[in-house]
CSV table of C-alpha atoms and ligand atoms in Angstrom, one decimal:
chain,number,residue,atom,x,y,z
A,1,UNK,CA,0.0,0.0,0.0
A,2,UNK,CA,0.9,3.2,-0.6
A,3,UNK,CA,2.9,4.5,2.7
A,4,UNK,CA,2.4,8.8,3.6
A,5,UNK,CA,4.9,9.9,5.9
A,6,UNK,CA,4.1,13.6,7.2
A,7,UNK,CA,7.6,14.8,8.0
A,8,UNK,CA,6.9,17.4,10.5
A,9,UNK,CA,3.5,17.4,11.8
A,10,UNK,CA,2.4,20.4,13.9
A,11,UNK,CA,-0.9,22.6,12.4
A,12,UNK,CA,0.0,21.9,8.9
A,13,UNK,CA,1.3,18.8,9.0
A,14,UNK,CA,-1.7,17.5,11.0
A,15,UNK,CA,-3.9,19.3,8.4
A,16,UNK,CA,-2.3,17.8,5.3
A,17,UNK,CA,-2.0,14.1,7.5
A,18,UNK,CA,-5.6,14.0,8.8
A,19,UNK,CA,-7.1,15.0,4.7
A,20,UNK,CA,-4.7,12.2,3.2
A,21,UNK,CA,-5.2,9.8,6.1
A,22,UNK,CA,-9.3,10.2,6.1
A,23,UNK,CA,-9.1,9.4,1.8
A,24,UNK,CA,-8.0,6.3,3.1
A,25,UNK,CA,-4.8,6.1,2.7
A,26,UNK,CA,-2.1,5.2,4.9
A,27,UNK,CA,-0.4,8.0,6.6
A,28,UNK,CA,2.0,8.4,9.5
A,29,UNK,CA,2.9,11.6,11.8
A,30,UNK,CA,6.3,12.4,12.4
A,31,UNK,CA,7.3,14.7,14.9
A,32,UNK,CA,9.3,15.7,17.8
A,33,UNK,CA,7.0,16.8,20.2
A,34,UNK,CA,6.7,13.8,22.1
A,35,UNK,CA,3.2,15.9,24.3
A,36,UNK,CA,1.5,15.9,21.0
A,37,UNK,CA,2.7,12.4,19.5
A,38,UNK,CA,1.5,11.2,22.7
A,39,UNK,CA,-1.6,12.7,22.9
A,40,UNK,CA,-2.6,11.9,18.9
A,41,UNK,CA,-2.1,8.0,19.8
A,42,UNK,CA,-3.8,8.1,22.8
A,43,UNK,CA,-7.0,10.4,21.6
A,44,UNK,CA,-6.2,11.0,17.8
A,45,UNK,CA,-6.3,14.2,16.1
A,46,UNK,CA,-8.7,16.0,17.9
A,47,UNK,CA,-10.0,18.7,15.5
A,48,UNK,CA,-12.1,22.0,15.4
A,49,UNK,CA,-13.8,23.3,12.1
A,50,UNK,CA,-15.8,26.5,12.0
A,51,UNK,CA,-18.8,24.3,12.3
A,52,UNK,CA,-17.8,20.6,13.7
A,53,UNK,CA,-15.8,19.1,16.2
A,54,UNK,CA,-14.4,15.6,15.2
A,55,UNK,CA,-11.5,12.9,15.6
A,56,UNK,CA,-9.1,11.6,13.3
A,57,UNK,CA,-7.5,8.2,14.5
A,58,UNK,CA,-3.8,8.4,12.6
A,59,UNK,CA,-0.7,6.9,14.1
A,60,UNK,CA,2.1,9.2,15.3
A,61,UNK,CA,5.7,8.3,15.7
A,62,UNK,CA,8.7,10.4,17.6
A,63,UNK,CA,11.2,11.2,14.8
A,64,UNK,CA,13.7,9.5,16.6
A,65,UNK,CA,11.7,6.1,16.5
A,66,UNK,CA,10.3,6.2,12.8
A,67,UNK,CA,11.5,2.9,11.0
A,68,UNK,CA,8.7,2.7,8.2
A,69,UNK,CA,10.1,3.1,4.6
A,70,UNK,CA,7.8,5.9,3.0
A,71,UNK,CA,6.5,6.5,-0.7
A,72,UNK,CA,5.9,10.0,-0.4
A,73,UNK,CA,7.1,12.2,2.8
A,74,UNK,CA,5.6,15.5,3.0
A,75,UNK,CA,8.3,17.5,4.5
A,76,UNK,CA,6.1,20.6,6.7
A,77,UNK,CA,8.3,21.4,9.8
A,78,UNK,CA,9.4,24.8,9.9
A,79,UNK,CA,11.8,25.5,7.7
A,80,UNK,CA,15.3,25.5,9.4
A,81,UNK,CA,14.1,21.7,11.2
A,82,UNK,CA,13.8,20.5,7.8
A,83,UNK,CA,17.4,19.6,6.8
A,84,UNK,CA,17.9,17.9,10.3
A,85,UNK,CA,14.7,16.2,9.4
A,86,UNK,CA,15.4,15.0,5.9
A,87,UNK,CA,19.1,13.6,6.8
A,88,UNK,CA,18.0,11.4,10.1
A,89,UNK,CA,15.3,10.3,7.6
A,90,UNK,CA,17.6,9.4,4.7
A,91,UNK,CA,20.0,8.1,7.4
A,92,UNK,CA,17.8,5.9,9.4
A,93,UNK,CA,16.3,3.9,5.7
A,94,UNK,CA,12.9,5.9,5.4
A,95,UNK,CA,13.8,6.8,1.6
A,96,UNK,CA,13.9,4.7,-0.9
A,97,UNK,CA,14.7,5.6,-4.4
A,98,UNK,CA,11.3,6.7,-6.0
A,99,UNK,CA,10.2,8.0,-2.7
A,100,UNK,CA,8.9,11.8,-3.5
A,101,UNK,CA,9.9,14.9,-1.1
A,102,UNK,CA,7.4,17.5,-1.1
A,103,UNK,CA,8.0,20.9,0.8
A,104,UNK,CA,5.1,21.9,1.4
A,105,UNK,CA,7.0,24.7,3.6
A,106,UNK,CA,6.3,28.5,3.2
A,107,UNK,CA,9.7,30.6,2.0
A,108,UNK,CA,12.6,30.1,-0.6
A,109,UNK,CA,15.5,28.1,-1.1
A,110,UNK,CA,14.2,24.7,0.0
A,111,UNK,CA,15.2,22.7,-2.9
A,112,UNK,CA,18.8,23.6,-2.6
A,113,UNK,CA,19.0,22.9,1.1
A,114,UNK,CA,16.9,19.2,0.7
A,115,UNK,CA,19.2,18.2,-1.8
A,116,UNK,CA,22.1,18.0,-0.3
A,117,UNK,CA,20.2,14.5,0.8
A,118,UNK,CA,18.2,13.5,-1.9
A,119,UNK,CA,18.2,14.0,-5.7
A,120,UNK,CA,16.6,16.8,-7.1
A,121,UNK,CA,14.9,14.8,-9.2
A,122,UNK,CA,12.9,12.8,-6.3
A,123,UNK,CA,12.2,16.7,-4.6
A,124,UNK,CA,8.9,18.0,-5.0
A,125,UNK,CA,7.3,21.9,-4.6
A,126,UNK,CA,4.7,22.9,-3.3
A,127,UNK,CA,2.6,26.3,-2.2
A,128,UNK,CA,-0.2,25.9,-0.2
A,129,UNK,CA,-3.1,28.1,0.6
A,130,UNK,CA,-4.6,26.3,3.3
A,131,UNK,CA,-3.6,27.5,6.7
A,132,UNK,CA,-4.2,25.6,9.9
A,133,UNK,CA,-3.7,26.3,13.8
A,134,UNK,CA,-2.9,24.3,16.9
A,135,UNK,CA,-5.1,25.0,19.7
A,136,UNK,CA,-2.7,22.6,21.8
A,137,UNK,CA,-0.9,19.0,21.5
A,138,UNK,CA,-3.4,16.8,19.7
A,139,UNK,CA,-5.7,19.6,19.0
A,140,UNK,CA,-5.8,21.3,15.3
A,141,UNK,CA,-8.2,24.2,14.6
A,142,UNK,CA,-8.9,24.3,10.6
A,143,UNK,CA,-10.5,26.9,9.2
A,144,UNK,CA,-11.3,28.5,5.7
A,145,UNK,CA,-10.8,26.9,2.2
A,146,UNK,CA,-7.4,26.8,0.4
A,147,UNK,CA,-5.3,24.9,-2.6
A,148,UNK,CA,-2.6,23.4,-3.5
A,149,UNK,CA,0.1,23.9,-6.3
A,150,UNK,CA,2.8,21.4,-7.0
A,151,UNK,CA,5.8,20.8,-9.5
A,152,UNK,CA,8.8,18.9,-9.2
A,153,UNK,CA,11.4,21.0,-8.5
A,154,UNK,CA,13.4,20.2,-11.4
A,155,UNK,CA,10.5,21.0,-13.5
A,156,UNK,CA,10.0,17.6,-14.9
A,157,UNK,CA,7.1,16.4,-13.7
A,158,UNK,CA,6.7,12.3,-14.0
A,159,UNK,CA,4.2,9.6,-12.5
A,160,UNK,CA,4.6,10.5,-9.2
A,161,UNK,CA,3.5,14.0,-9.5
A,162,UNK,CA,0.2,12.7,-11.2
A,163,UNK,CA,0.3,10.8,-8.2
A,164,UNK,CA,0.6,13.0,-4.9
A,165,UNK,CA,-2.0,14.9,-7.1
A,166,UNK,CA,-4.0,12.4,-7.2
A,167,UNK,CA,-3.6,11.7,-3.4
A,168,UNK,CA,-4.0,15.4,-2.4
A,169,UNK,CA,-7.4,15.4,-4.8
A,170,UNK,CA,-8.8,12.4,-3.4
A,171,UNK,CA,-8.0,14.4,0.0
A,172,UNK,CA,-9.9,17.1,-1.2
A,173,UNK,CA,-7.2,19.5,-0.7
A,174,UNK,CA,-7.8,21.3,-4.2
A,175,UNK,CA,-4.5,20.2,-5.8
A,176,UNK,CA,-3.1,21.4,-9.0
A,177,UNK,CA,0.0,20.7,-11.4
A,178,UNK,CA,1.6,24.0,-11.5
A,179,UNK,CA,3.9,25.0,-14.8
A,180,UNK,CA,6.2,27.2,-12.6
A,181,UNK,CA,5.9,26.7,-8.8
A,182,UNK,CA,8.7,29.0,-8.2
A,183,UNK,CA,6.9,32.0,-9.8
A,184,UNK,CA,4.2,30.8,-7.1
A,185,UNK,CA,6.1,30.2,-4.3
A,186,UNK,CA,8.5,33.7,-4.1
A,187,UNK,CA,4.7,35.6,-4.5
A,188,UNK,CA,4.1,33.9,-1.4
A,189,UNK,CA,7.3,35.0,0.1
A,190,UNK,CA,7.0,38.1,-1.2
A,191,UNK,CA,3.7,38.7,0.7
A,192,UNK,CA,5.4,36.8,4.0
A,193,UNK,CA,8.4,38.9,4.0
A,194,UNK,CA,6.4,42.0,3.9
A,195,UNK,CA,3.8,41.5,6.7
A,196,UNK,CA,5.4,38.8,8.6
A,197,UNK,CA,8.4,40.9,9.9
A,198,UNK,CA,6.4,44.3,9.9
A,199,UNK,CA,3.5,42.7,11.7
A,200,UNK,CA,5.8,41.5,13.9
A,201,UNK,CA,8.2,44.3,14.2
A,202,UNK,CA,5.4,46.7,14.7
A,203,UNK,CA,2.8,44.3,16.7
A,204,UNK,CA,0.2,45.1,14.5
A,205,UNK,CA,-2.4,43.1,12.5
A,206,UNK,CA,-2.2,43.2,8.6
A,207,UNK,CA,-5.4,45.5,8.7
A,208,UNK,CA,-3.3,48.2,10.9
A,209,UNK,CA,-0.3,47.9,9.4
A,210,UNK,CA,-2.0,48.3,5.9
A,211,UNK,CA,-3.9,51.5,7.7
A,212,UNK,CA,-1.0,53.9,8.1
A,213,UNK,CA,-1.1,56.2,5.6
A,214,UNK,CA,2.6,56.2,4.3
A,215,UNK,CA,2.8,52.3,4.2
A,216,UNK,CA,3.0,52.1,0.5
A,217,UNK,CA,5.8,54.0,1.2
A,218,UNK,CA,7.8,51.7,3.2
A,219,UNK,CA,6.1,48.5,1.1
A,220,UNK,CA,7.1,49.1,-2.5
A,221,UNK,CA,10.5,49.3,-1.8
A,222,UNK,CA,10.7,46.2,0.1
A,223,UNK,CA,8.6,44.7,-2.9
A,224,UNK,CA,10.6,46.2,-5.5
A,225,UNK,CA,14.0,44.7,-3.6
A,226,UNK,CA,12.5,41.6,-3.6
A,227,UNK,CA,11.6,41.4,-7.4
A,228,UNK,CA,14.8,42.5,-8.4
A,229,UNK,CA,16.3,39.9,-6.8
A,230,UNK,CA,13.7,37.5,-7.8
A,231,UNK,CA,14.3,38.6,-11.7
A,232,UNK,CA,18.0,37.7,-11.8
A,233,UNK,CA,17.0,34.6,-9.9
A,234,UNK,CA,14.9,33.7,-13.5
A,235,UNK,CA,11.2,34.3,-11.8
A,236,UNK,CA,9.0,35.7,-13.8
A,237,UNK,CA,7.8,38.6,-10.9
A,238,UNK,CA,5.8,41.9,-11.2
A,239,UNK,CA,5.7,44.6,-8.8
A,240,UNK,CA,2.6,45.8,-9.4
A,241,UNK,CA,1.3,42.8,-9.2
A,242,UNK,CA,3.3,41.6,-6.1
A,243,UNK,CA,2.0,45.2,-4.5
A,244,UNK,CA,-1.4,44.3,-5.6
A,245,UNK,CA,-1.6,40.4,-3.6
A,246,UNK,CA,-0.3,42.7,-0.4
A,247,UNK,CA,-2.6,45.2,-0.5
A,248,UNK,CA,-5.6,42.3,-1.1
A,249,UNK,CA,-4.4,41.6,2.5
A,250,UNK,CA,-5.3,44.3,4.2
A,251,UNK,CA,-9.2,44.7,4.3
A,252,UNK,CA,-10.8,43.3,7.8
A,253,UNK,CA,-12.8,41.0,6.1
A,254,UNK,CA,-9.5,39.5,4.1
A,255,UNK,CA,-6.7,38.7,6.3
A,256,UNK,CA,-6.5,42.0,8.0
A,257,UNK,CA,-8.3,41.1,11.6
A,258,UNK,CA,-5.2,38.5,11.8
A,259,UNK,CA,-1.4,38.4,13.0
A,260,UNK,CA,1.0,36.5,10.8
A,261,UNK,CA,2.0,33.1,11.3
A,262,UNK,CA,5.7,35.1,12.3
A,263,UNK,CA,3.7,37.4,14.6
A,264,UNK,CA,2.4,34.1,17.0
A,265,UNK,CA,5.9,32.3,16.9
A,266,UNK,CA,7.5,35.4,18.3
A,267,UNK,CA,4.8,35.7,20.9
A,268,UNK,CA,5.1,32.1,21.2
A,269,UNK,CA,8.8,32.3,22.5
A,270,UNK,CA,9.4,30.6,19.0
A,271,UNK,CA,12.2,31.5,16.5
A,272,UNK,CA,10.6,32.6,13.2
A,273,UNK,CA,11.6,31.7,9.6
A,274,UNK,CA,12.7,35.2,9.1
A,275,UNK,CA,16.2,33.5,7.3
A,276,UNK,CA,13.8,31.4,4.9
A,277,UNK,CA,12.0,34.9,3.5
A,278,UNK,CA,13.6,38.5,4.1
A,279,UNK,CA,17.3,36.7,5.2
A,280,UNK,CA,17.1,34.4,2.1
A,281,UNK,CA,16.3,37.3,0.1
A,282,UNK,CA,19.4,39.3,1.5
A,283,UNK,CA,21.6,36.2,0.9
A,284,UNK,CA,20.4,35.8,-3.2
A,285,UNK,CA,21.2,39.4,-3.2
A,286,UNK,CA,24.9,39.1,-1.7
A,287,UNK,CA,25.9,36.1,-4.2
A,288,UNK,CA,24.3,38.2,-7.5
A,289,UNK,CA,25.4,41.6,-6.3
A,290,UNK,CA,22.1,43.5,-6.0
A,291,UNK,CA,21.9,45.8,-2.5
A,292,UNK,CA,19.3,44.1,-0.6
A,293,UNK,CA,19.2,46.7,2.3
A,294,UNK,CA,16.0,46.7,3.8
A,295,UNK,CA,15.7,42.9,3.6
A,296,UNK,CA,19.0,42.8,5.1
A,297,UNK,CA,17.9,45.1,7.6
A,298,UNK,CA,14.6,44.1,8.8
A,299,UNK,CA,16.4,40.3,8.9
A,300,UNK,CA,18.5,42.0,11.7
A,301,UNK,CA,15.2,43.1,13.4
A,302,UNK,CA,13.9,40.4,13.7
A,303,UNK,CA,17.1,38.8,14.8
A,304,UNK,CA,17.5,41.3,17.2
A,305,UNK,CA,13.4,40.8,18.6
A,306,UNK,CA,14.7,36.5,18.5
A,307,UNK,CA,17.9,37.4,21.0
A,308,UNK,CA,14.9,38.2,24.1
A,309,UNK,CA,13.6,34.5,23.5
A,310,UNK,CA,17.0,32.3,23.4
B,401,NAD,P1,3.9,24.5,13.6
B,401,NAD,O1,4.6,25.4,14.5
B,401,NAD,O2,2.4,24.2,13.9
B,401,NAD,O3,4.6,23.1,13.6
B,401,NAD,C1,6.0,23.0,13.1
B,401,NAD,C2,6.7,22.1,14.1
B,401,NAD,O4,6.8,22.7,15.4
B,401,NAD,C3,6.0,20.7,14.3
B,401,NAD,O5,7.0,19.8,14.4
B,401,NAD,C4,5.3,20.9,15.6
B,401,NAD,O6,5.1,19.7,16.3
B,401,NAD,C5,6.3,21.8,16.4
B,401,NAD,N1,5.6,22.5,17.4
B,401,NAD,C6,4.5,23.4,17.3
B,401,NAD,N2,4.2,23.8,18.5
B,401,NAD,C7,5.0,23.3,19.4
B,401,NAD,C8,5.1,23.4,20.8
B,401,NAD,N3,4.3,24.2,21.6
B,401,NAD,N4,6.1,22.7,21.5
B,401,NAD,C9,6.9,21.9,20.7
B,401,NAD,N5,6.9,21.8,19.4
B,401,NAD,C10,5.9,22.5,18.7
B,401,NAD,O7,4.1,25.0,12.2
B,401,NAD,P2,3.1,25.0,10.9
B,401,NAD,O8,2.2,26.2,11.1
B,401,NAD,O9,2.5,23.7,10.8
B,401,NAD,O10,4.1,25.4,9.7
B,401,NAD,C11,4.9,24.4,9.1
B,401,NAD,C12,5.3,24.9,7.8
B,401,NAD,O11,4.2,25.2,6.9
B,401,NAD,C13,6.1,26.3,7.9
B,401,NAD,O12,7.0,26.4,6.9
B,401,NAD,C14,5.0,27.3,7.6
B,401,NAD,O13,5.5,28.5,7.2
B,401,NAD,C15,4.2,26.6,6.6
B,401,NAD,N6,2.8,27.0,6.4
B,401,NAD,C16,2.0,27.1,7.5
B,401,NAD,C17,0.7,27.5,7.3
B,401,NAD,C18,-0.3,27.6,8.5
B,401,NAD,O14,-1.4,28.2,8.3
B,401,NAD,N7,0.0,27.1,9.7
B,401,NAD,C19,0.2,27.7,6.0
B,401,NAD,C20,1.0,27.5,5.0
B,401,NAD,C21,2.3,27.2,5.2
């Protein structure tokens, strides 16, 4: 049978698990939390919909005990636990060679850093629009619709990306084959490294930090570094239309009542993915020689904010 292993498996993870898992497939949780492994064998997945309360039995393993060789691992830790991840899992037989790696993992640079442990060829892309929140261990709270798009990150797609499509669809997790995932993925980014670090920086929701009345000002630079950087990378990237996808953010009944996903790790006492997004950004910019200031300096802030929580 078909073996899912869910590589990370807090909100998202349990999210993506619980869909696959409830298609009837045969998935497995793997995590480091040993509260919330725990608590998912002993319970299940408890969940909470905007209209439903129900249970998902799914087996979870500690990462340190997973033994299981895998078909496709969806690889949603946060992004700097991935590589540790991805090399105990190559290490320890998990991967076999037509198992498929899917990030699944918001920001950039994921490919290069995965395959330093598996071909590039058996790595997967993927940007998501579903989001998903942990109310505590063993408890997800799901809300809201989303989709899926996926590519392999060499851009030749094969069987097994008709497959995980398949698997997401019969999940009903809206999946689609995209013809250029990275075009997807760094607007994503582009989005997250604007009001994930202000949001934070500021500790304001989208809506406010959308409401002052120079933010355009302070925005469309950041945007505009960000595309340049993103052009001489080969993405196809508009400013207007990366402005655009921020400013769609903003209204109270879009995503402006909420704090980004950056905003709740910092007030968590959790480090944030700031070198995935703004730092990654800065780091592109240093190896083709385009000044990256403001990503460079609002990496530093949030650095900075991270020094009161080590
Ligand atoms: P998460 O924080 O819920 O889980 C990530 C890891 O942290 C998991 O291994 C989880 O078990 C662990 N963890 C979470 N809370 C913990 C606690 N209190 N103590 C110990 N360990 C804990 O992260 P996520 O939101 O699932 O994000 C995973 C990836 O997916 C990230 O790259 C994120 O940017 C991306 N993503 C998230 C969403 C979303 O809505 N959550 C949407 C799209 C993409």
């Amino acid at each position: 049978m078909y073996k899912v292993g869910i590589a990370g498996a807090g909100a998202m993870g349990g999210r993506i698990g619980t869909a696959i898992k409830q298609a009837g497939y045969d998935v497995t949780l793997i995590d480091n939390w040993e509260e919330h492994v725990n608590r998912i064998n002993e319970h299940g997945m408890e969940i909470q919909t905007e209209t439903d309360t129900y249970t998902v039995e799914i087996p979870a393993v500690l990462t340190k005990d997973v033994s299981e060789k895998f078909d496709l691992i969806v690889i949603l830790t946060k992004s700097m636990q991935s590589e540790d991840m991805l090399q105990h899992l190559q290490e320890i037989g998990c991967i076999h060679e037509d198992t498929a790696i899917l990030s699944m993992m918001n920001g950039l640079g994921h490919e290069e850093r995965l395959s330093k442990y598996v071909p590039l060829s058996q790595i997967y892309l993927a940007v998501t629009m579903w989001t998903a929140g942990l109310r505590g261990p063993g408890q997800l709270l799901l809300e809201g619709e989303g989709s899926i798009d996926l590519q392999r990150a060499d851009g030749q797609n094969d069987e097994r990306t008709d497959f995980i499509l398949n698997v997401f669809n019969e999940a009903k997790l809206n999946a689609q084959i995209s013809q250029d995932v990275f075009k997807s993925i760094w607007a994503k980014a582009t989005v997250n490294s604007v009001l994930n670090p202000l949001c934070t920086i500021l500790d304001k929701t989208i809506y406010e930090v959308g409401s002052y009345e120079a933010s355009n000002q302070m925005i469309r630079p950041l945007v505009e570094e960000i595309v340049a950087v993103g052009i001489a990378k080969g993405i196809d990237l508009d400013a207007q239309a990366l402005m655009d996808k921020v400013e769609s953010t903003y209204p109270k009944e879009a995503q402006g009542l909420h704090y980004p996903s950056m905003h709740q790790d910092y007030t968590n006492g959790r480090l944030t993915e700031i070198d995935y997004l703004n730092g990654q950004i800065a780091a592109y910019g240093k190896e083709l020689n385009i000044p990256t200031p403001l990503n460079t300096l609002i990496t530093h802030l949030i650095h900075e904010l991270e020094m009161k929580i080590q």
